[in-house]
Tab-separated table of C-alpha atoms and ligand atoms in Angstrom:
chain	number	residue	atom	x	y	z
A	213	MET	CA	46.651	-36.721	-6.582
A	214	ALA	CA	49.826	-35.122	-7.803
A	215	ASP	CA	49.018	-32.726	-10.704
A	216	PRO	CA	45.484	-31.132	-10.489
A	217	LYS	CA	45.393	-30.672	-14.363
A	218	ALA	CA	46.734	-34.053	-15.954
A	219	LYS	CA	44.176	-36.729	-16.629
A	220	VAL	CA	44.252	-39.360	-14.328
A	221	ARG	CA	45.241	-42.673	-15.438
A	222	THR	CA	45.576	-45.991	-13.261
A	223	ARG	CA	49.455	-45.355	-12.507
A	224	HIS	CA	48.450	-42.334	-10.321
A	225	PHE	CA	46.495	-44.138	-8.126
A	226	LEU	CA	49.306	-46.472	-7.394
A	227	GLU	CA	51.668	-43.230	-7.149
A	228	ALA	CA	49.106	-41.615	-4.677
A	229	LYS	CA	49.168	-44.601	-2.356
A	230	ARG	CA	53.248	-44.716	-2.544
A	231	ASN	CA	53.150	-41.094	-2.015
A	232	GLY	CA	50.652	-40.999	0.820
A	233	VAL	CA	48.539	-38.535	-1.153
A	234	ARG	CA	44.535	-39.624	-0.475
A	235	ILE	CA	42.273	-40.048	-3.504
A	236	THR	CA	39.021	-38.480	-3.716
A	237	GLY	CA	35.780	-40.619	-5.526
A	238	LEU	CA	32.235	-39.569	-5.968
A	239	THR	CA	29.502	-41.147	-7.739
A	240	SER	CA	27.955	-39.233	-10.983
A	241	TYR	CA	25.152	-40.145	-13.202
A	242	ASP	CA	24.642	-37.231	-15.534
A	243	THR	CA	26.389	-34.531	-17.429
A	244	ASN	CA	25.959	-31.546	-14.739
A	245	THR	CA	27.160	-33.181	-11.909
A	246	ALA	CA	30.410	-35.030	-14.226
A	247	ALA	CA	31.433	-31.102	-14.921
A	248	ILE	CA	31.429	-29.580	-11.688
A	249	PHE	CA	32.524	-32.494	-9.864
A	250	ASP	CA	35.676	-32.973	-12.418
A	251	GLU	CA	36.278	-28.941	-12.260
A	252	ALA	CA	36.554	-29.382	-8.209
A	253	GLY	CA	39.222	-32.080	-8.755
A	254	ILE	CA	37.665	-35.179	-7.915
A	255	ASP	CA	39.814	-37.674	-8.689
A	256	PHE	CA	37.390	-40.759	-10.111
A	257	LEU	CA	33.972	-40.727	-11.004
A	258	LEU	CA	31.911	-43.673	-10.399
A	259	VAL	CA	28.889	-44.296	-12.752
A	260	GLY	CA	27.601	-46.807	-9.837
A	261	ASP	CA	24.312	-49.070	-10.228
A	262	SER	CA	23.495	-46.767	-6.994
A	263	ALA	CA	22.087	-45.214	-10.078
A	264	GLY	CA	19.194	-47.780	-9.307
A	265	ASN	CA	18.355	-45.949	-6.298
A	266	THR	CA	19.299	-42.497	-7.137
A	267	VAL	CA	17.990	-42.217	-10.349
A	268	LEU	CA	15.811	-44.750	-11.588
A	269	GLY	CA	13.720	-45.647	-8.055
A	270	TYR	CA	14.543	-49.149	-7.329
A	271	ASP	CA	14.769	-50.400	-3.831
A	272	THR	CA	18.076	-51.875	-4.604
A	273	THR	CA	20.777	-52.211	-7.257
A	274	VAL	CA	19.709	-55.977	-8.258
A	275	PRO	CA	17.417	-54.743	-10.917
A	276	VAL	CA	19.666	-52.595	-12.645
A	277	THR	CA	20.528	-53.861	-16.378
A	278	THR	CA	23.769	-52.601	-18.525
A	279	ASP	CA	21.253	-51.181	-21.203
A	280	GLU	CA	20.091	-48.857	-18.476
A	281	LEU	CA	23.816	-47.666	-17.343
A	282	ILE	CA	25.318	-47.319	-20.689
A	283	PRO	CA	23.622	-43.984	-21.111
A	284	LEU	CA	24.545	-42.857	-18.032
A	285	ALA	CA	28.316	-43.638	-18.491
A	286	ARG	CA	28.251	-42.188	-21.880
A	287	ALA	CA	27.005	-38.878	-20.359
A	288	VAL	CA	29.521	-38.712	-17.605
A	289	ALA	CA	32.254	-39.880	-19.772
A	290	SER	CA	31.712	-37.113	-22.304
A	291	SER	CA	31.606	-34.186	-19.386
A	292	VAL	CA	35.019	-34.732	-18.002
A	293	ARG	CA	38.545	-33.752	-19.272
A	294	ARG	CA	40.437	-34.811	-16.185
A	295	ALA	CA	38.951	-37.253	-13.882
A	296	PHE	CA	38.898	-40.997	-14.382
A	297	VAL	CA	35.638	-42.091	-14.965
A	298	VAL	CA	34.432	-45.853	-13.573
A	299	ALA	CA	31.430	-47.953	-14.788
A	300	ASP	CA	30.074	-50.189	-12.570
A	301	LEU	CA	28.896	-53.889	-14.397
A	302	PRO	CA	25.616	-54.389	-12.891
A	303	PHE	CA	24.006	-57.750	-11.190
A	304	GLY	CA	23.636	-60.279	-13.761
A	305	SER	CA	26.571	-59.320	-16.203
A	306	TYR	CA	29.439	-60.770	-15.071
A	307	GLU	CA	28.875	-63.638	-12.672
A	308	ILE	CA	28.041	-66.432	-14.866
A	309	ASN	CA	31.978	-66.680	-16.284
A	310	ALA	CA	35.218	-64.669	-17.277
A	311	GLU	CA	33.902	-64.575	-20.769
A	312	GLN	CA	30.595	-62.942	-19.875
A	313	ALA	CA	32.437	-60.397	-17.490
A	314	LEU	CA	34.594	-59.580	-20.543
A	315	ALA	CA	31.632	-59.204	-22.788
A	316	THR	CA	30.420	-56.945	-20.501
A	317	SER	CA	33.286	-54.434	-20.156
A	318	ILE	CA	33.708	-54.246	-23.670
A	319	ARG	CA	30.512	-52.743	-24.269
A	320	PHE	CA	31.153	-50.555	-21.617
A	321	MET	CA	34.274	-49.367	-23.192
A	322	LYS	CA	33.664	-49.272	-26.564
A	323	GLU	CA	29.973	-47.589	-25.775
A	324	THR	CA	30.567	-45.144	-22.939
A	325	GLY	CA	34.134	-44.007	-23.388
A	326	ALA	CA	34.510	-45.274	-19.786
A	327	HIS	CA	38.557	-45.512	-18.446
A	328	ALA	CA	37.563	-48.643	-16.308
A	329	VAL	CA	34.771	-50.941	-14.906
A	330	LYS	CA	34.133	-51.952	-11.616
A	331	LEU	CA	32.664	-55.009	-10.268
A	332	GLU	CA	31.767	-56.839	-6.842
A	333	GLY	CA	33.358	-59.605	-5.125
A	334	GLY	CA	36.468	-60.775	-3.981
A	335	ARG	CA	37.910	-64.740	-4.351
A	336	ARG	CA	34.453	-65.705	-6.218
A	337	SER	CA	35.285	-62.552	-8.878
A	338	ALA	CA	38.809	-63.353	-9.119
A	339	GLN	CA	38.944	-65.169	-12.625
A	340	GLN	CA	36.435	-62.200	-14.378
A	341	ILE	CA	39.039	-59.748	-13.114
A	342	SER	CA	41.955	-61.505	-14.377
A	343	ARG	CA	40.102	-62.321	-17.863
A	344	VAL	CA	38.995	-58.482	-18.080
A	345	VAL	CA	42.129	-57.202	-17.222
A	346	GLU	CA	44.293	-59.156	-19.711
A	347	ALA	CA	41.802	-57.864	-22.349
A	348	GLY	CA	43.512	-54.275	-21.473
A	349	ILE	CA	40.704	-53.081	-19.441
A	350	PRO	CA	41.455	-51.697	-15.671
A	351	VAL	CA	39.244	-53.303	-13.231
A	352	MET	CA	38.586	-51.638	-9.709
A	353	ALA	CA	37.287	-54.282	-7.403
A	354	HIS	CA	34.991	-53.956	-4.674
A	355	ILE	CA	34.745	-55.954	-1.405
A	356	GLY	CA	32.844	-55.794	2.368
A	357	PHE	CA	29.560	-55.096	2.002
A	358	THR	CA	28.532	-55.946	-1.892
A	359	PRO	CA	25.101	-54.086	-2.053
A	360	GLN	CA	24.356	-56.779	-5.325
A	361	SER	CA	24.389	-59.506	-2.720
A	362	GLU	CA	22.527	-57.720	0.200
A	363	HIS	CA	19.689	-60.737	-0.082
A	364	ARG	CA	22.364	-63.576	0.936
A	365	LEU	CA	24.277	-60.569	3.326
A	366	GLY	CA	20.935	-59.754	4.926
A	367	GLY	CA	20.983	-56.159	4.180
A	368	HIS	CA	23.208	-53.346	4.933
A	369	ARG	CA	25.672	-54.854	6.925
A	370	VAL	CA	29.159	-54.335	7.962
A	371	GLN	CA	31.683	-56.666	6.431
A	372	GLY	CA	34.830	-58.527	7.991
A	373	ARG	CA	34.367	-57.930	11.715
A	374	GLY	CA	36.247	-60.260	14.294
A	375	ALA	CA	37.149	-63.413	12.806
A	376	ASP	CA	35.521	-62.495	9.315
A	377	ALA	CA	38.388	-60.209	9.017
A	378	GLU	CA	40.682	-62.964	7.827
A	379	ASP	CA	38.254	-63.814	4.989
A	380	LEU	CA	37.917	-60.207	3.940
A	381	ILE	CA	41.658	-59.968	3.537
A	382	LEU	CA	42.137	-63.026	1.590
A	383	ASP	CA	39.426	-61.596	-0.834
A	384	ALA	CA	41.618	-58.395	-0.733
A	385	GLN	CA	44.467	-60.053	-1.623
A	386	ALA	CA	42.923	-62.215	-4.634
A	387	VAL	CA	41.845	-59.345	-5.955
A	388	GLU	CA	45.104	-57.646	-6.088
A	389	ASP	CA	46.641	-61.034	-7.149
A	390	ALA	CA	44.054	-60.857	-10.133
A	391	GLY	CA	45.175	-57.765	-11.276
A	392	ALA	CA	42.994	-54.829	-10.347
A	393	PHE	CA	44.107	-51.475	-9.909
A	394	ALA	CA	42.142	-50.355	-6.827
A	395	VAL	CA	39.807	-51.826	-4.546
A	396	VAL	CA	36.635	-50.570	-2.523
A	397	LEU	CA	36.160	-51.474	0.827
A	398	GLU	CA	32.836	-50.969	1.656
A	399	MET	CA	31.135	-50.899	5.483
A	400	VAL	CA	34.639	-52.279	7.097
A	401	PRO	CA	35.488	-51.701	10.355
A	402	SER	CA	38.514	-49.372	10.702
A	403	ASP	CA	40.934	-51.326	11.935
A	404	THR	CA	40.253	-54.243	9.253
A	405	ALA	CA	40.472	-52.025	6.652
A	406	ARG	CA	43.751	-50.661	7.981
A	407	ARG	CA	45.076	-54.038	7.830
A	408	VAL	CA	44.064	-54.241	4.067
A	409	THR	CA	45.502	-50.706	3.344
A	410	GLU	CA	49.014	-52.120	4.593
A	411	LEU	CA	48.793	-55.410	3.033
A	412	LEU	CA	48.162	-54.115	-0.574
A	413	GLU	CA	50.192	-52.374	-3.083
A	414	ILE	CA	46.988	-51.102	-4.777
A	415	PRO	CA	44.821	-48.524	-3.205
A	416	THR	CA	42.127	-49.186	-0.988
A	417	ILE	CA	39.237	-46.653	-1.779
A	418	GLY	CA	36.432	-46.733	1.881
A	419	VAL	CA	32.870	-46.168	1.458
A	420	GLY	CA	32.215	-46.474	5.083
A	421	ALA	CA	35.742	-48.183	5.808
A	422	GLY	CA	37.125	-44.990	8.341
A	423	PRO	CA	40.138	-42.810	7.987
A	424	HIS	CA	42.950	-45.900	7.043
A	425	VAL	CA	42.635	-45.920	3.610
A	426	ASP	CA	44.142	-44.420	0.541
A	427	GLY	CA	40.894	-42.830	-0.603
A	428	GLN	CA	37.419	-41.996	-0.072
A	429	LEU	CA	34.103	-42.257	-2.253
A	430	MET	CA	30.623	-41.477	-1.519
A	431	VAL	CA	27.143	-41.506	-3.513
A	432	TRP	CA	26.678	-37.705	-4.424
A	433	THR	CA	23.124	-37.428	-3.639
A	434	ASP	CA	24.046	-39.009	-0.319
A	435	PHE	CA	27.036	-36.218	0.239
A	436	ALA	CA	24.994	-33.407	-1.055
A	437	GLY	CA	22.236	-34.121	0.937
A	438	LEU	CA	19.585	-34.793	-2.165
A	439	THR	CA	18.886	-38.305	-0.767
A	440	ALA	CA	15.523	-38.326	1.183
A	441	GLY	CA	15.507	-40.156	4.690
A	442	ARG	CA	18.125	-41.888	6.292
A	443	VAL	CA	21.571	-42.472	5.312
A	444	PRO	CA	24.035	-44.562	6.370
A	445	ARG	CA	26.379	-43.636	9.863
A	446	PHE	CA	29.342	-42.983	7.317
A	447	VAL	CA	27.795	-40.292	5.586
A	448	LYS	CA	28.847	-36.822	5.686
A	449	ARG	CA	26.177	-34.384	4.167
A	450	TYR	CA	28.345	-31.511	2.855
A	451	ALA	CA	25.102	-29.506	1.809
A	452	ASP	CA	21.390	-29.572	1.912
A	453	LEU	CA	20.423	-29.686	-1.880
A	454	ARG	CA	16.711	-31.075	-0.960
A	455	GLY	CA	16.360	-28.481	1.388
A	456	ALA	CA	17.455	-25.809	-1.614
A	457	LEU	CA	15.547	-27.431	-4.026
A	458	THR	CA	12.486	-27.647	-1.961
A	459	GLU	CA	12.174	-24.151	-1.135
A	460	ALA	CA	12.981	-22.844	-4.630
A	461	VAL	CA	10.391	-24.769	-6.061
A	462	THR	CA	7.756	-24.036	-3.130
A	463	THR	CA	8.815	-19.890	-4.091
A	464	PHE	CA	8.251	-20.895	-8.189
A	465	ARG	CA	5.006	-22.434	-7.445
A	466	ALA	CA	3.945	-19.664	-5.083
A	467	GLU	CA	5.153	-16.783	-7.636
A	468	VAL	CA	3.306	-18.432	-10.659
A	469	ALA	CA	-0.031	-18.640	-8.415
A	470	SER	CA	0.530	-14.631	-7.547
A	471	GLY	CA	1.359	-13.638	-10.912
A	472	ASP	CA	5.289	-12.588	-9.671
A	473	TYR	CA	6.510	-14.635	-12.548
A	474	PRO	CA	7.154	-14.307	-15.183
A	475	ALA	CA	8.233	-10.474	-14.237
A	476	ARG	CA	8.733	-7.357	-16.779
A	477	GLU	CA	12.763	-8.882	-17.285
A	478	HIS	CA	11.545	-12.435	-18.023
A	479	GLU	CA	9.528	-11.193	-21.030
A	480	TYR	CA	10.257	-11.001	-24.733
A	481	GLU	CA	9.526	-7.740	-26.775
B	211	KIV	O1	27.195	-48.109	-7.459
B	211	KIV	C1	27.941	-47.739	-6.310
B	211	KIV	O2	27.461	-46.332	-6.037
B	211	KIV	C2	28.578	-48.271	-5.692
B	211	KIV	C3	29.493	-47.201	-4.652
B	211	KIV	C4	28.607	-47.549	-3.474
B	211	KIV	C5	30.665	-48.429	-3.749
B	211	KIV	O3	29.102	-49.648	-5.951
């Protein structure tokens, strides 16, 4: 985005799209990563319910609760100077009706200092988005593969392929009409993502949606190589934190066993 020092606001997302400037986002769940990503100039940090997998040790995002995400969102929001912080509404906290979505969003805004909320779903969540936006809270929408519905979708599967592209486009238009300031497209074929990006005025943020989107978002533990085992095809590993930590902890263990740690310089007189 244009000014690397100015606090990021929702209007900067729209300006970035109009000016062809790509938006960058990472997930974050704690004070250290939030401060590092913020200082590096990442435009927005998502306190995602992916914390269920990356922090809390669940198999899916389904069990994550509002009470679990609030302290993480507070840690992230209080650790940034410039980045825009988006808090994810977890499964079960907004689907019942628009009033439930608003009540949960108000909790996140009051108790964490986040700047916006994100919720999953296209046409099915349009009323919720309108109600939250009307109350003065910016909403980032999320369509395509929506992890909270993974059991209905039959697992981690690409969405919006072939004839399903038309459905995805209707969802995209619905969230824009409802007032979302940006929309995440997760695991969507590049051509469908390009069509959505050309159609919408609000920016599209891709997570496995190819290059024809207005910005890119990644789960930080995937991009930094901390996640164990297989990661989705769209992930590029920019570091090997798992390897680096394993090496560090192995050396620590060996040095304690041998007596090399602590050395003279680590002692108090
Ligand atoms: O929770 C999360 O991290 C997300 C992104 C993957 C879009 O929703």
